[in-house]
mmCIF file of C-alpha atoms and ligand atoms in Angstrom:
data_model
loop_
_atom_site.group_PDB
_atom_site.id
_atom_site.type_symbol
_atom_site.label_atom_id
_atom_site.label_comp_id
_atom_site.label_asym_id
_atom_site.label_seq_id
_atom_site.Cartn_x
_atom_site.Cartn_y
_atom_site.Cartn_z
ATOM 1 C CA MET A 63 4.771 -17.833 10.612
ATOM 2 C CA ARG A 64 1.801 -19.471 8.477
ATOM 3 C CA ASP A 65 -0.125 -17.072 6.684
ATOM 4 C CA ALA A 66 -3.714 -16.546 8.179
ATOM 5 C CA LEU A 67 -5.309 -16.598 4.785
ATOM 6 C CA PRO A 68 -7.469 -19.599 3.328
ATOM 7 C CA TRP A 69 -6.039 -21.102 0.001
ATOM 8 C CA ARG A 70 -8.862 -21.107 -2.369
ATOM 9 C CA GLU A 71 -8.904 -23.128 -5.304
ATOM 10 C CA PRO A 72 -7.425 -20.723 -8.167
ATOM 11 C CA VAL A 73 -10.360 -19.693 -10.573
ATOM 12 C CA PRO A 74 -9.492 -18.091 -13.526
ATOM 13 C CA LEU A 75 -11.637 -15.019 -13.317
ATOM 14 C CA ASP A 76 -13.079 -13.151 -16.369
ATOM 15 C CA GLY A 77 -11.811 -9.397 -16.181
ATOM 16 C CA THR A 78 -9.255 -10.212 -13.435
ATOM 17 C CA MET A 79 -6.021 -8.066 -13.971
ATOM 18 C CA GLY A 80 -8.068 -6.220 -17.290
ATOM 19 C CA GLU A 81 -9.001 -2.579 -16.928
ATOM 20 C CA PRO A 82 -10.028 -1.452 -13.460
ATOM 21 C CA ARG A 83 -13.608 -0.367 -13.403
ATOM 22 C CA ALA A 84 -14.803 3.472 -13.346
ATOM 23 C CA ARG A 85 -12.622 5.761 -11.377
ATOM 24 C CA GLY A 86 -9.925 3.284 -11.063
ATOM 25 C CA ARG A 87 -11.804 1.052 -8.799
ATOM 26 C CA PHE A 88 -10.216 -2.702 -8.077
ATOM 27 C CA GLY A 89 -13.251 -4.083 -6.137
ATOM 28 C CA GLU A 90 -13.600 -1.382 -3.062
ATOM 29 C CA TYR A 91 -9.861 -0.276 -3.537
ATOM 30 C CA GLY A 92 -8.019 2.052 -5.978
ATOM 31 C CA GLY A 93 -9.436 5.509 -6.600
ATOM 32 C CA ARG A 94 -8.045 8.928 -6.987
ATOM 33 C CA TYR A 95 -7.756 10.534 -3.687
ATOM 34 C CA ALA A 96 -5.987 13.936 -4.198
ATOM 35 C CA PRO A 97 -6.125 17.568 -4.293
ATOM 36 C CA GLU A 98 -8.084 19.079 -7.118
ATOM 37 C CA SER A 99 -4.966 20.147 -9.169
ATOM 38 C CA LEU A 100 -3.607 16.684 -8.956
ATOM 39 C CA VAL A 101 -7.271 14.956 -9.921
ATOM 40 C CA GLU A 102 -6.957 16.884 -12.908
ATOM 41 C CA ALA A 103 -3.215 15.919 -13.735
ATOM 42 C CA CYS A 104 -4.076 12.240 -13.182
ATOM 43 C CA ARG A 105 -7.157 12.850 -15.653
ATOM 44 C CA GLU A 106 -4.325 14.086 -18.017
ATOM 45 C CA VAL A 107 -2.235 11.168 -17.493
ATOM 46 C CA ASP A 108 -4.863 8.601 -17.853
ATOM 47 C CA GLU A 109 -5.919 10.188 -21.171
ATOM 48 C CA ALA A 110 -2.790 10.012 -22.605
ATOM 49 C CA PHE A 111 -1.956 6.419 -21.671
ATOM 50 C CA ARG A 112 -4.994 5.109 -22.595
ATOM 51 C CA GLU A 113 -3.937 6.858 -26.248
ATOM 52 C CA ALA A 114 -0.606 5.708 -26.215
ATOM 53 C CA TRP A 115 -1.320 2.136 -25.275
ATOM 54 C CA ALA A 116 -3.653 1.809 -28.398
ATOM 55 C CA ASP A 117 -0.935 3.289 -30.498
ATOM 56 C CA PRO A 118 1.045 0.675 -32.258
ATOM 57 C CA GLY A 119 3.658 3.621 -32.620
ATOM 58 C CA PHE A 120 4.086 4.021 -29.050
ATOM 59 C CA ARG A 121 4.320 0.458 -28.313
ATOM 60 C CA GLY A 122 6.905 -0.146 -30.802
ATOM 61 C CA ALA A 123 8.915 2.675 -29.737
ATOM 62 C CA LEU A 124 8.912 1.208 -26.294
ATOM 63 C CA ALA A 125 9.234 -2.348 -27.215
ATOM 64 C CA ARG A 126 12.595 -1.155 -28.864
ATOM 65 C CA LEU A 127 13.874 0.887 -25.854
ATOM 66 C CA LEU A 128 13.316 -2.252 -23.697
ATOM 67 C CA ALA A 129 15.256 -4.460 -26.193
ATOM 68 C CA VAL A 130 18.224 -1.942 -27.373
ATOM 69 C CA ASN A 131 18.643 -0.022 -24.018
ATOM 70 C CA ALA A 132 17.005 -2.252 -21.020
ATOM 71 C CA GLY A 133 18.072 -5.591 -22.517
ATOM 72 C CA ARG A 134 15.054 -7.280 -22.978
ATOM 73 C CA PRO A 135 13.939 -9.974 -23.268
ATOM 74 C CA THR A 136 15.661 -11.310 -19.922
ATOM 75 C CA PRO A 137 16.046 -15.069 -19.603
ATOM 76 C CA LEU A 138 14.249 -17.796 -17.908
ATOM 77 C CA THR A 139 16.648 -19.762 -16.255
ATOM 78 C CA PRO A 140 16.224 -23.157 -14.641
ATOM 79 C CA ALA A 141 17.623 -23.194 -10.873
ATOM 80 C CA HIS A 142 19.011 -27.039 -11.518
ATOM 81 C CA ARG A 143 20.773 -27.445 -8.269
ATOM 82 C CA LEU A 144 18.475 -25.623 -6.117
ATOM 83 C CA SER A 145 15.387 -27.480 -7.450
ATOM 84 C CA GLU A 146 17.155 -31.042 -6.993
ATOM 85 C CA ALA A 147 17.638 -29.916 -3.377
ATOM 86 C CA LEU A 148 14.161 -28.859 -2.524
ATOM 87 C CA GLY A 149 12.128 -31.352 -5.171
ATOM 88 C CA VAL A 150 10.299 -28.994 -7.029
ATOM 89 C CA GLN A 151 11.181 -27.516 -10.378
ATOM 90 C CA LEU A 152 12.063 -23.848 -9.932
ATOM 91 C CA TYR A 153 12.512 -21.427 -13.039
ATOM 92 C CA LEU A 154 13.815 -17.474 -12.439
ATOM 93 C CA LYS A 155 12.542 -14.995 -14.620
ATOM 94 C CA ARG A 156 15.671 -12.994 -14.568
ATOM 95 C CA GLU A 157 15.077 -9.259 -13.895
ATOM 96 C CA ASP A 158 18.411 -8.824 -12.398
ATOM 97 C CA LEU A 159 19.633 -8.888 -15.717
ATOM 98 C CA THR A 160 18.088 -5.911 -17.096
ATOM 99 C CA HIS A 161 20.119 -2.699 -17.339
ATOM 100 C CA THR A 162 20.267 -0.484 -13.768
ATOM 101 C CA GLY A 163 19.466 -4.393 -12.443
ATOM 102 C CA SER A 164 16.021 -4.628 -11.412
ATOM 103 C CA HIS A 165 12.513 -4.589 -13.198
ATOM 104 C CA LYS A 166 11.915 -0.851 -12.272
ATOM 105 C CA ILE A 167 13.278 0.165 -15.723
ATOM 106 C CA ASN A 168 10.474 -1.522 -17.482
ATOM 107 C CA ASN A 169 8.074 1.123 -15.957
ATOM 108 C CA VAL A 170 10.009 4.119 -16.170
ATOM 109 C CA LEU A 171 10.847 3.703 -19.615
ATOM 110 C CA GLY A 172 7.346 3.532 -20.527
ATOM 111 C CA GLN A 173 6.280 6.478 -18.159
ATOM 112 C CA ALA A 174 9.252 8.648 -19.463
ATOM 113 C CA LEU A 175 8.127 7.780 -23.286
ATOM 114 C CA LEU A 176 4.918 8.882 -22.220
ATOM 115 C CA ALA A 177 6.088 12.137 -20.627
ATOM 116 C CA THR A 178 7.690 13.027 -23.858
ATOM 117 C CA ARG A 179 4.515 12.247 -25.798
ATOM 118 C CA MET A 180 2.872 14.770 -23.425
ATOM 119 C CA GLY A 181 5.322 17.322 -23.682
ATOM 120 C CA ARG A 182 6.855 17.129 -20.563
ATOM 121 C CA ARG A 183 10.429 18.155 -19.781
ATOM 122 C CA ARG A 184 10.800 16.842 -16.258
ATOM 123 C CA LEU A 185 10.316 13.870 -14.377
ATOM 124 C CA ILE A 186 9.429 13.833 -10.807
ATOM 125 C CA ALA A 187 10.089 10.712 -8.657
ATOM 126 C CA GLU A 188 10.549 9.383 -4.926
ATOM 127 C CA THR A 189 12.874 6.673 -4.170
ATOM 128 C CA GLY A 190 13.404 4.831 -1.187
ATOM 129 C CA ALA A 191 16.661 2.392 -1.793
ATOM 130 C CA GLY A 192 17.137 4.326 -4.775
ATOM 131 C CA GLN A 193 16.578 1.841 -7.422
ATOM 132 C CA HIS A 194 13.465 3.664 -8.871
ATOM 133 C CA GLY A 195 15.750 7.009 -8.596
ATOM 134 C CA VAL A 196 18.185 5.522 -10.471
ATOM 135 C CA ALA A 197 16.381 4.077 -13.300
ATOM 136 C CA THR A 198 14.277 7.459 -13.442
ATOM 137 C CA ALA A 199 17.709 9.277 -13.822
ATOM 138 C CA THR A 200 18.600 6.715 -16.433
ATOM 139 C CA ALA A 201 15.436 7.113 -18.412
ATOM 140 C CA ALA A 202 15.759 10.966 -18.053
ATOM 141 C CA ALA A 203 19.012 11.284 -19.528
ATOM 142 C CA LEU A 204 18.366 8.517 -22.448
ATOM 143 C CA LEU A 205 15.147 11.017 -23.351
ATOM 144 C CA GLY A 206 16.856 14.144 -22.901
ATOM 145 C CA LEU A 207 14.586 14.866 -19.719
ATOM 146 C CA GLU A 208 15.597 16.653 -16.542
ATOM 147 C CA ALA A 209 14.731 14.420 -13.275
ATOM 148 C CA THR A 210 14.135 15.733 -9.719
ATOM 149 C CA VAL A 211 14.217 12.596 -6.991
ATOM 150 C CA PHE A 212 12.942 13.010 -3.437
ATOM 151 C CA MET A 213 14.631 10.914 -1.164
ATOM 152 C CA GLY A 214 14.425 10.641 2.677
ATOM 153 C CA GLU A 215 17.454 12.111 4.538
ATOM 154 C CA ARG A 216 17.759 8.875 6.357
ATOM 155 C CA ASP A 217 17.833 6.759 2.858
ATOM 156 C CA ILE A 218 20.324 9.347 1.478
ATOM 157 C CA GLU A 219 22.677 8.101 4.421
ATOM 158 C CA ARG A 220 22.100 4.651 3.830
ATOM 159 C CA GLN A 221 22.374 4.298 0.120
ATOM 160 C CA ALA A 222 25.592 6.464 -0.723
ATOM 161 C CA LEU A 223 26.008 4.669 -3.969
ATOM 162 C CA ASN A 224 22.831 5.062 -5.614
ATOM 163 C CA VAL A 225 22.545 8.682 -4.531
ATOM 164 C CA PHE A 226 26.039 8.925 -6.268
ATOM 165 C CA ARG A 227 24.658 7.103 -9.300
ATOM 166 C CA MET A 228 21.454 9.643 -9.631
ATOM 167 C CA ARG A 229 23.889 12.534 -9.485
ATOM 168 C CA MET A 230 26.278 11.165 -11.722
ATOM 169 C CA LEU A 231 23.230 10.655 -14.250
ATOM 170 C CA GLY A 232 22.399 14.340 -13.921
ATOM 171 C CA ALA A 233 19.583 14.125 -11.596
ATOM 172 C CA GLU A 234 18.730 16.360 -8.723
ATOM 173 C CA VAL A 235 18.003 14.716 -5.536
ATOM 174 C CA VAL A 236 16.216 16.175 -2.760
ATOM 175 C CA PRO A 237 16.544 15.216 0.710
ATOM 176 C CA VAL A 238 13.362 14.742 2.554
ATOM 177 C CA THR A 239 13.613 15.940 6.125
ATOM 178 C CA THR A 240 10.010 15.420 7.543
ATOM 179 C CA GLY A 241 8.435 12.519 9.254
ATOM 180 C CA SER A 242 10.600 9.373 9.723
ATOM 181 C CA ARG A 243 12.865 10.618 6.559
ATOM 182 C CA THR A 244 12.248 7.412 4.572
ATOM 183 C CA LEU A 245 10.197 6.383 1.643
ATOM 184 C CA LYS A 246 6.974 7.367 2.883
ATOM 185 C CA ASP A 247 7.697 10.885 3.489
ATOM 186 C CA ALA A 248 9.814 11.220 0.145
ATOM 187 C CA THR A 249 6.332 10.115 -1.680
ATOM 188 C CA SER A 250 4.184 12.619 0.504
ATOM 189 C CA GLU A 251 6.592 15.181 -0.645
ATOM 190 C CA ALA A 252 7.244 14.485 -4.432
ATOM 191 C CA MET A 253 3.319 14.607 -4.574
ATOM 192 C CA ARG A 254 3.034 17.989 -3.156
ATOM 193 C CA HIS A 255 5.934 19.154 -5.159
ATOM 194 C CA TRP A 256 4.026 18.066 -8.594
ATOM 195 C CA VAL A 257 0.892 20.156 -7.343
ATOM 196 C CA GLY A 258 3.044 23.212 -8.516
ATOM 197 C CA THR A 259 4.471 21.829 -11.508
ATOM 198 C CA THR A 260 1.761 19.651 -13.260
ATOM 199 C CA GLY A 261 2.253 21.596 -16.667
ATOM 200 C CA ASP A 262 5.758 21.205 -17.040
ATOM 201 C CA SER A 263 6.317 17.746 -15.196
ATOM 202 C CA HIS A 264 5.497 14.254 -15.042
ATOM 203 C CA TYR A 265 5.277 12.332 -11.694
ATOM 204 C CA CYS A 266 6.729 9.146 -12.461
ATOM 205 C CA ILE A 267 5.772 6.899 -9.395
ATOM 206 C CA GLY A 268 7.609 3.521 -9.147
ATOM 207 C CA SER A 269 5.023 1.025 -7.781
ATOM 208 C CA VAL A 270 1.533 -0.031 -8.437
ATOM 209 C CA VAL A 271 0.411 2.315 -5.928
ATOM 210 C CA GLY A 272 -0.833 5.960 -5.867
ATOM 211 C CA PRO A 273 -3.925 7.553 -7.538
ATOM 212 C CA ASP A 274 -5.560 6.149 -10.681
ATOM 213 C CA PRO A 275 -4.213 5.627 -13.152
ATOM 214 C CA TYR A 276 -0.828 4.567 -11.720
ATOM 215 C CA PRO A 277 -1.602 1.425 -10.361
ATOM 216 C CA TRP A 278 -3.152 0.338 -13.805
ATOM 217 C CA MET A 279 -0.605 2.194 -15.810
ATOM 218 C CA VAL A 280 2.392 1.050 -13.987
ATOM 219 C CA ARG A 281 0.777 -2.958 -13.945
ATOM 220 C CA GLU A 282 0.635 -2.477 -17.836
ATOM 221 C CA PHE A 283 4.303 -1.243 -18.145
ATOM 222 C CA GLN A 284 5.295 -4.418 -16.158
ATOM 223 C CA ARG A 285 3.169 -6.719 -17.809
ATOM 224 C CA VAL A 286 6.262 -7.360 -20.024
ATOM 225 C CA ILE A 287 7.484 -9.561 -17.437
ATOM 226 C CA GLY A 288 4.952 -11.857 -17.475
ATOM 227 C CA ASP A 289 3.774 -11.805 -20.746
ATOM 228 C CA GLU A 290 7.544 -12.740 -21.734
ATOM 229 C CA ALA A 291 7.735 -15.376 -18.902
ATOM 230 C CA ARG A 292 4.203 -17.199 -20.376
ATOM 231 C CA GLY A 293 5.924 -17.639 -23.524
ATOM 232 C CA GLN A 294 8.894 -18.908 -21.990
ATOM 233 C CA CYS A 295 7.265 -21.298 -20.046
ATOM 234 C CA ALA A 296 5.410 -22.620 -22.917
ATOM 235 C CA ALA A 297 8.274 -23.514 -24.733
ATOM 236 C CA GLU A 298 10.400 -24.706 -21.687
ATOM 237 C CA LEU A 299 8.125 -26.603 -19.194
ATOM 238 C CA ARG A 300 6.511 -29.650 -19.730
ATOM 239 C CA THR A 301 3.283 -28.668 -18.632
ATOM 240 C CA GLY A 302 3.437 -25.246 -20.327
ATOM 241 C CA VAL A 303 1.974 -23.227 -17.632
ATOM 242 C CA PRO A 304 3.785 -23.464 -14.059
ATOM 243 C CA ASP A 305 1.769 -24.964 -11.135
ATOM 244 C CA TYR A 306 2.702 -21.717 -9.322
ATOM 245 C CA VAL A 307 3.908 -18.338 -9.930
ATOM 246 C CA VAL A 308 5.776 -16.319 -7.223
ATOM 247 C CA ALA A 309 6.949 -12.785 -6.542
ATOM 248 C CA CYS A 310 7.946 -10.616 -3.651
ATOM 249 C CA VAL A 311 5.653 -7.436 -3.178
ATOM 250 C CA GLY A 312 6.429 -4.283 -1.687
ATOM 251 C CA GLY A 313 4.058 -1.992 -3.395
ATOM 252 C CA GLY A 314 3.607 -4.490 -5.639
ATOM 253 C CA SER A 315 4.503 -4.014 -9.241
ATOM 254 C CA ASN A 316 7.315 -6.821 -10.237
ATOM 255 C CA ALA A 317 4.430 -9.136 -8.722
ATOM 256 C CA ALA A 318 1.699 -7.549 -10.662
ATOM 257 C CA GLY A 319 3.289 -7.397 -13.816
ATOM 258 C CA THR A 320 4.331 -11.310 -13.531
ATOM 259 C CA PHE A 321 0.630 -12.398 -12.255
ATOM 260 C CA ALA A 322 -0.879 -10.506 -15.248
ATOM 261 C CA GLY A 323 0.751 -13.066 -17.699
ATOM 262 C CA PHE A 324 -0.677 -15.701 -16.039
ATOM 263 C CA ALA A 325 -4.417 -14.374 -14.577
ATOM 264 C CA ASP A 326 -6.061 -16.317 -17.155
ATOM 265 C CA THR A 327 -4.250 -19.614 -16.439
ATOM 266 C CA PRO A 328 -4.846 -22.182 -13.769
ATOM 267 C CA ALA A 329 -1.437 -20.989 -12.175
ATOM 268 C CA ARG A 330 -1.840 -20.286 -8.317
ATOM 269 C CA LEU A 331 -0.403 -16.880 -7.972
ATOM 270 C CA VAL A 332 1.633 -16.097 -4.478
ATOM 271 C CA GLY A 333 3.037 -12.780 -3.417
ATOM 272 C CA VAL A 334 5.262 -12.765 -0.731
ATOM 273 C CA GLU A 335 5.675 -9.852 1.643
ATOM 274 C CA ALA A 336 8.466 -8.548 4.415
ATOM 275 C CA GLU A 337 7.158 -9.733 7.804
ATOM 276 C CA GLY A 338 7.631 -6.211 8.758
ATOM 277 C CA GLY A 339 5.892 -4.923 5.743
ATOM 278 C CA ALA A 340 2.825 -7.434 5.051
ATOM 279 C CA GLY A 341 0.071 -4.854 3.894
ATOM 280 C CA ALA A 342 -1.396 -7.264 1.791
ATOM 281 C CA ALA A 343 -1.161 -10.034 4.866
ATOM 282 C CA ARG A 344 -2.181 -7.952 7.643
ATOM 283 C CA GLY A 345 -3.206 -4.150 6.374
ATOM 284 C CA ARG A 346 -6.597 -2.789 6.958
ATOM 285 C CA LEU A 347 -8.391 -0.308 4.801
ATOM 286 C CA GLY A 348 -7.115 2.981 4.817
ATOM 287 C CA VAL A 349 -5.832 5.810 2.331
ATOM 288 C CA LEU A 350 -2.554 6.992 1.586
ATOM 289 C CA HIS A 351 -0.864 8.701 -1.340
ATOM 290 C CA GLY A 352 -3.807 9.138 -3.389
ATOM 291 C CA SER A 353 -5.247 5.819 -3.313
ATOM 292 C CA ARG A 354 -7.724 3.413 -1.043
ATOM 293 C CA SER A 355 -5.737 0.072 -0.047
ATOM 294 C CA LEU A 356 -4.367 -1.921 2.521
ATOM 295 C CA PHE A 357 -2.180 -0.378 5.112
ATOM 296 C CA LEU A 358 -0.707 -1.079 8.410
ATOM 297 C CA GLN A 359 -2.024 0.765 11.216
ATOM 298 C CA ASP A 360 -2.287 1.264 14.880
ATOM 299 C CA GLU A 361 -5.306 1.131 16.962
ATOM 300 C CA ASP A 362 -6.040 4.516 16.011
ATOM 301 C CA GLY A 363 -6.040 4.184 12.500
ATOM 302 C CA GLN A 364 -2.653 6.018 11.993
ATOM 303 C CA ILE A 365 -0.423 4.612 9.242
ATOM 304 C CA THR A 366 2.642 2.762 10.895
ATOM 305 C CA GLN A 367 6.263 2.468 9.847
ATOM 306 C CA ALA A 368 7.334 -0.211 7.934
ATOM 307 C CA HIS A 369 10.389 -2.195 9.049
ATOM 308 C CA SER A 370 12.317 -4.774 6.493
ATOM 309 C CA ILE A 371 15.963 -5.559 5.732
ATOM 310 C CA ALA A 372 14.919 -4.924 1.972
ATOM 311 C CA ALA A 373 14.211 -1.294 1.481
ATOM 312 C CA GLY A 374 12.076 -1.951 -1.348
ATOM 313 C CA LEU A 375 9.957 -3.942 0.680
ATOM 314 C CA ASP A 376 10.007 -1.519 3.794
ATOM 315 C CA TYR A 377 6.397 0.412 2.499
ATOM 316 C CA PRO A 378 3.644 0.241 4.850
ATOM 317 C CA GLY A 379 0.880 -0.635 2.332
ATOM 318 C CA VAL A 380 0.261 -2.475 -0.876
ATOM 319 C CA GLY A 381 -1.266 -1.661 -4.236
ATOM 320 C CA PRO A 382 -4.859 -1.516 -4.722
ATOM 321 C CA GLU A 383 -5.342 -4.264 -7.201
ATOM 322 C CA HIS A 384 -3.359 -6.836 -4.704
ATOM 323 C CA ALA A 385 -5.739 -6.085 -2.088
ATOM 324 C CA HIS A 386 -8.656 -6.769 -4.491
ATOM 325 C CA LEU A 387 -7.080 -10.301 -5.865
ATOM 326 C CA ARG A 388 -6.389 -11.217 -2.297
ATOM 327 C CA ASP A 389 -10.086 -10.634 -1.351
ATOM 328 C CA LEU A 390 -11.063 -12.549 -4.325
ATOM 329 C CA GLY A 391 -8.934 -15.598 -3.541
ATOM 330 C CA ARG A 392 -6.965 -15.319 -6.701
ATOM 331 C CA ALA A 393 -3.799 -14.769 -5.511
ATOM 332 C CA ARG A 394 -2.378 -15.435 -1.718
ATOM 333 C CA TYR A 395 0.020 -13.514 0.317
ATOM 334 C CA VAL A 396 2.676 -14.795 2.838
ATOM 335 C CA THR A 397 5.568 -13.308 4.736
ATOM 336 C CA VAL A 398 8.864 -14.213 5.651
ATOM 337 C CA THR A 399 11.500 -12.655 8.030
ATOM 338 C CA ASP A 400 14.540 -10.913 7.643
ATOM 339 C CA ASP A 401 16.959 -13.852 8.461
ATOM 340 C CA GLU A 402 14.822 -16.268 5.771
ATOM 341 C CA ALA A 403 15.293 -13.766 3.322
ATOM 342 C CA VAL A 404 18.871 -13.218 4.133
ATOM 343 C CA GLY A 405 19.407 -17.195 4.221
ATOM 344 C CA ALA A 406 17.634 -17.613 0.527
ATOM 345 C CA ALA A 407 20.305 -14.932 -0.772
ATOM 346 C CA VAL A 408 23.296 -17.200 0.240
ATOM 347 C CA ARG A 409 21.730 -20.278 -0.559
ATOM 348 C CA LEU A 410 21.043 -19.075 -4.464
ATOM 349 C CA ALA A 411 24.368 -17.483 -4.499
ATOM 350 C CA ARG A 412 25.856 -20.782 -3.563
ATOM 351 C CA THR A 413 23.671 -23.035 -5.351
ATOM 352 C CA GLU A 414 23.422 -21.126 -8.777
ATOM 353 C CA GLY A 415 25.730 -18.515 -8.594
ATOM 354 C CA ILE A 416 23.298 -15.560 -8.343
ATOM 355 C CA VAL A 417 23.602 -12.645 -5.807
ATOM 356 C CA PRO A 418 19.725 -11.947 -5.582
ATOM 357 C CA ALA A 419 18.582 -8.399 -4.409
ATOM 358 C CA LEU A 420 17.289 -8.951 -0.748
ATOM 359 C CA GLU A 421 13.862 -8.241 -2.018
ATOM 360 C CA SER A 422 14.021 -11.069 -4.411
ATOM 361 C CA ALA A 423 15.413 -13.237 -1.878
ATOM 362 C CA HIS A 424 11.972 -13.114 -0.012
ATOM 363 C CA ALA A 425 10.116 -14.572 -2.709
ATOM 364 C CA LEU A 426 13.135 -17.358 -2.572
ATOM 365 C CA ALA A 427 12.709 -18.040 0.967
ATOM 366 C CA TRP A 428 8.798 -18.536 0.871
ATOM 367 C CA VAL A 429 9.694 -21.134 -2.136
ATOM 368 C CA ILE A 430 12.368 -22.629 0.074
ATOM 369 C CA ARG A 431 10.189 -22.989 3.142
ATOM 370 C CA ALA A 432 7.138 -24.049 1.295
ATOM 371 C CA ALA A 433 8.869 -26.883 -0.449
ATOM 372 C CA GLY A 434 10.128 -28.239 3.028
ATOM 373 C CA ASP A 435 6.848 -28.100 4.978
ATOM 374 C CA GLY A 436 4.968 -29.413 2.168
ATOM 375 C CA ASP A 437 2.961 -26.352 1.118
ATOM 376 C CA LEU A 438 4.540 -26.649 -2.338
ATOM 377 C CA PRO A 439 3.762 -30.167 -3.204
ATOM 378 C CA ALA A 440 6.975 -32.310 -4.191
ATOM 379 C CA GLY A 441 7.362 -32.086 -8.048
ATOM 380 C CA SER A 442 5.629 -28.949 -8.476
ATOM 381 C CA THR A 443 6.702 -26.318 -11.185
ATOM 382 C CA VAL A 444 7.498 -22.873 -10.001
ATOM 383 C CA LEU A 445 7.927 -19.789 -11.788
ATOM 384 C CA MET A 446 9.551 -17.048 -9.584
ATOM 385 C CA THR A 447 10.354 -13.433 -10.641
ATOM 386 C CA LEU A 448 14.155 -12.503 -9.318
ATOM 387 C CA SER A 449 13.054 -8.751 -9.227
ATOM 388 C CA GLY A 450 16.587 -7.574 -8.864
ATOM 389 C CA ARG A 451 20.429 -8.051 -8.272
ATOM 390 C CA GLY A 452 22.073 -7.800 -4.865
ATOM 391 C CA ASP A 453 24.971 -5.563 -5.383
ATOM 392 C CA LYS A 454 23.088 -2.540 -3.755
ATOM 393 C CA ASP A 455 22.837 -4.803 -0.772
ATOM 394 C CA ALA A 456 26.513 -5.888 -0.297
ATOM 395 C CA SER A 457 27.115 -3.423 2.841
ATOM 396 C CA THR A 458 23.858 -4.686 4.656
ATOM 397 C CA LEU A 459 24.946 -8.254 3.927
ATOM 398 C CA LYS A 460 28.513 -7.952 4.708
ATOM 399 C CA GLU A 461 27.669 -6.932 8.453
ATOM 400 C CA LEU A 462 25.297 -10.070 8.884
ATOM 401 C CA LEU A 463 27.820 -12.757 7.241
HETATM 402 C C1 PLP B 156 11.718 -1.713 -5.745
HETATM 403 C C2 PLP B 156 12.059 -3.199 -5.802
HETATM 404 C C3 PLP B 156 10.999 -4.194 -5.082
HETATM 405 C C4 PLP B 156 9.619 -3.735 -4.760
HETATM 406 O O1 PLP B 156 8.713 -3.127 -5.459
HETATM 407 P P1 PLP B 156 7.497 -3.784 -6.378
HETATM 408 O O2 PLP B 156 6.721 -2.624 -6.892
HETATM 409 O O3 PLP B 156 6.896 -4.398 -5.143
HETATM 410 O O4 PLP B 156 8.154 -4.528 -7.383
HETATM 411 C C5 PLP B 156 11.201 -5.307 -5.384
HETATM 412 N N1 PLP B 156 12.465 -5.945 -6.064
HETATM 413 C C6 PLP B 156 13.551 -4.952 -5.829
HETATM 414 C C7 PLP B 156 14.817 -5.282 -6.746
HETATM 415 C C8 PLP B 156 13.274 -3.356 -6.203
HETATM 416 O O5 PLP B 156 14.255 -2.893 -6.566
#
């Protein structure tokens, strides 16, 4: 399906992807919609993050963890054979090669280090497919913290391998039996649990969603993707800056981190959502999980269930900053179907020897379609973030192929 949004000429805007305005606002989105005790807890996280982010000691400690534990910097890989077939020059930012296999670890190491600085002993997290839960359990083990991970009962059944990994790493996995028993309910439950435990626990949110300061803080922790890629493009690309920067969007953290590195360049930014989870492309204004943003809703304004073959894109909303970038016309949001994503995953495996996560395959599916229909002009340079590896999707793919 063609996207309904107009393509405006990209204008590097002053302050785009800088700090949000007062009270965590990105345009009319964002904010801190939470019970009083959580508003106070968020205020403490905000203060601690501002201090830490301005402290070279904290930055240095995080950079070292990212290097020696998570395997950064990740490579920029030219996709030679696929590029030739598509008539564009495609470069892949390889978050699939990080420890634990996705970009989630960048954010989690940042928040876990912040939690220890705040004197917290325990991390609370929500997880859908289990990638964020595994990353949280990993960071907790590494830094000697406890971890409690909320996960919908249905997801626990579907993602047995990641549940085992979390338990192996010493985390407690708490089944959530309310609502649709998936990510949306696990997030609500984790927030409820945090209310009673703010003194000793840090809530480690897994994407650029939730109450202020999370959307901003998580984007800053993921900025390492875009900053590295910017330097790598400057060294590798004839043009220095790619014509297009593309990433998949669930809540939007790998995209936000990637876009942040290119916000002040003429690069066109493209976020690719799942057809059944297109918060930015098709959502309406609402409030969920502590922030005002775009969410899929029915006629009565009830937030509806998302549906995607990629568990990480199976969320009915999108982070507030993406909603704002959409309104500004600075980034464009498009959708692809489950079938297109599966086709793209197979194609990448067979042309480049890389099995991508189904989430990442959505970004590639748009590149393939756009190169075919001229939306991506021939000869364009394209930077695409490959957010994760496909091992976790083996059982899903086995049934289809
Ligand atoms: C969780 C996940 C996503 C979606 O999360 P964002 O916050 O939108 O980046 C995408 N890809 C992979 C591999 C994931 O694990």
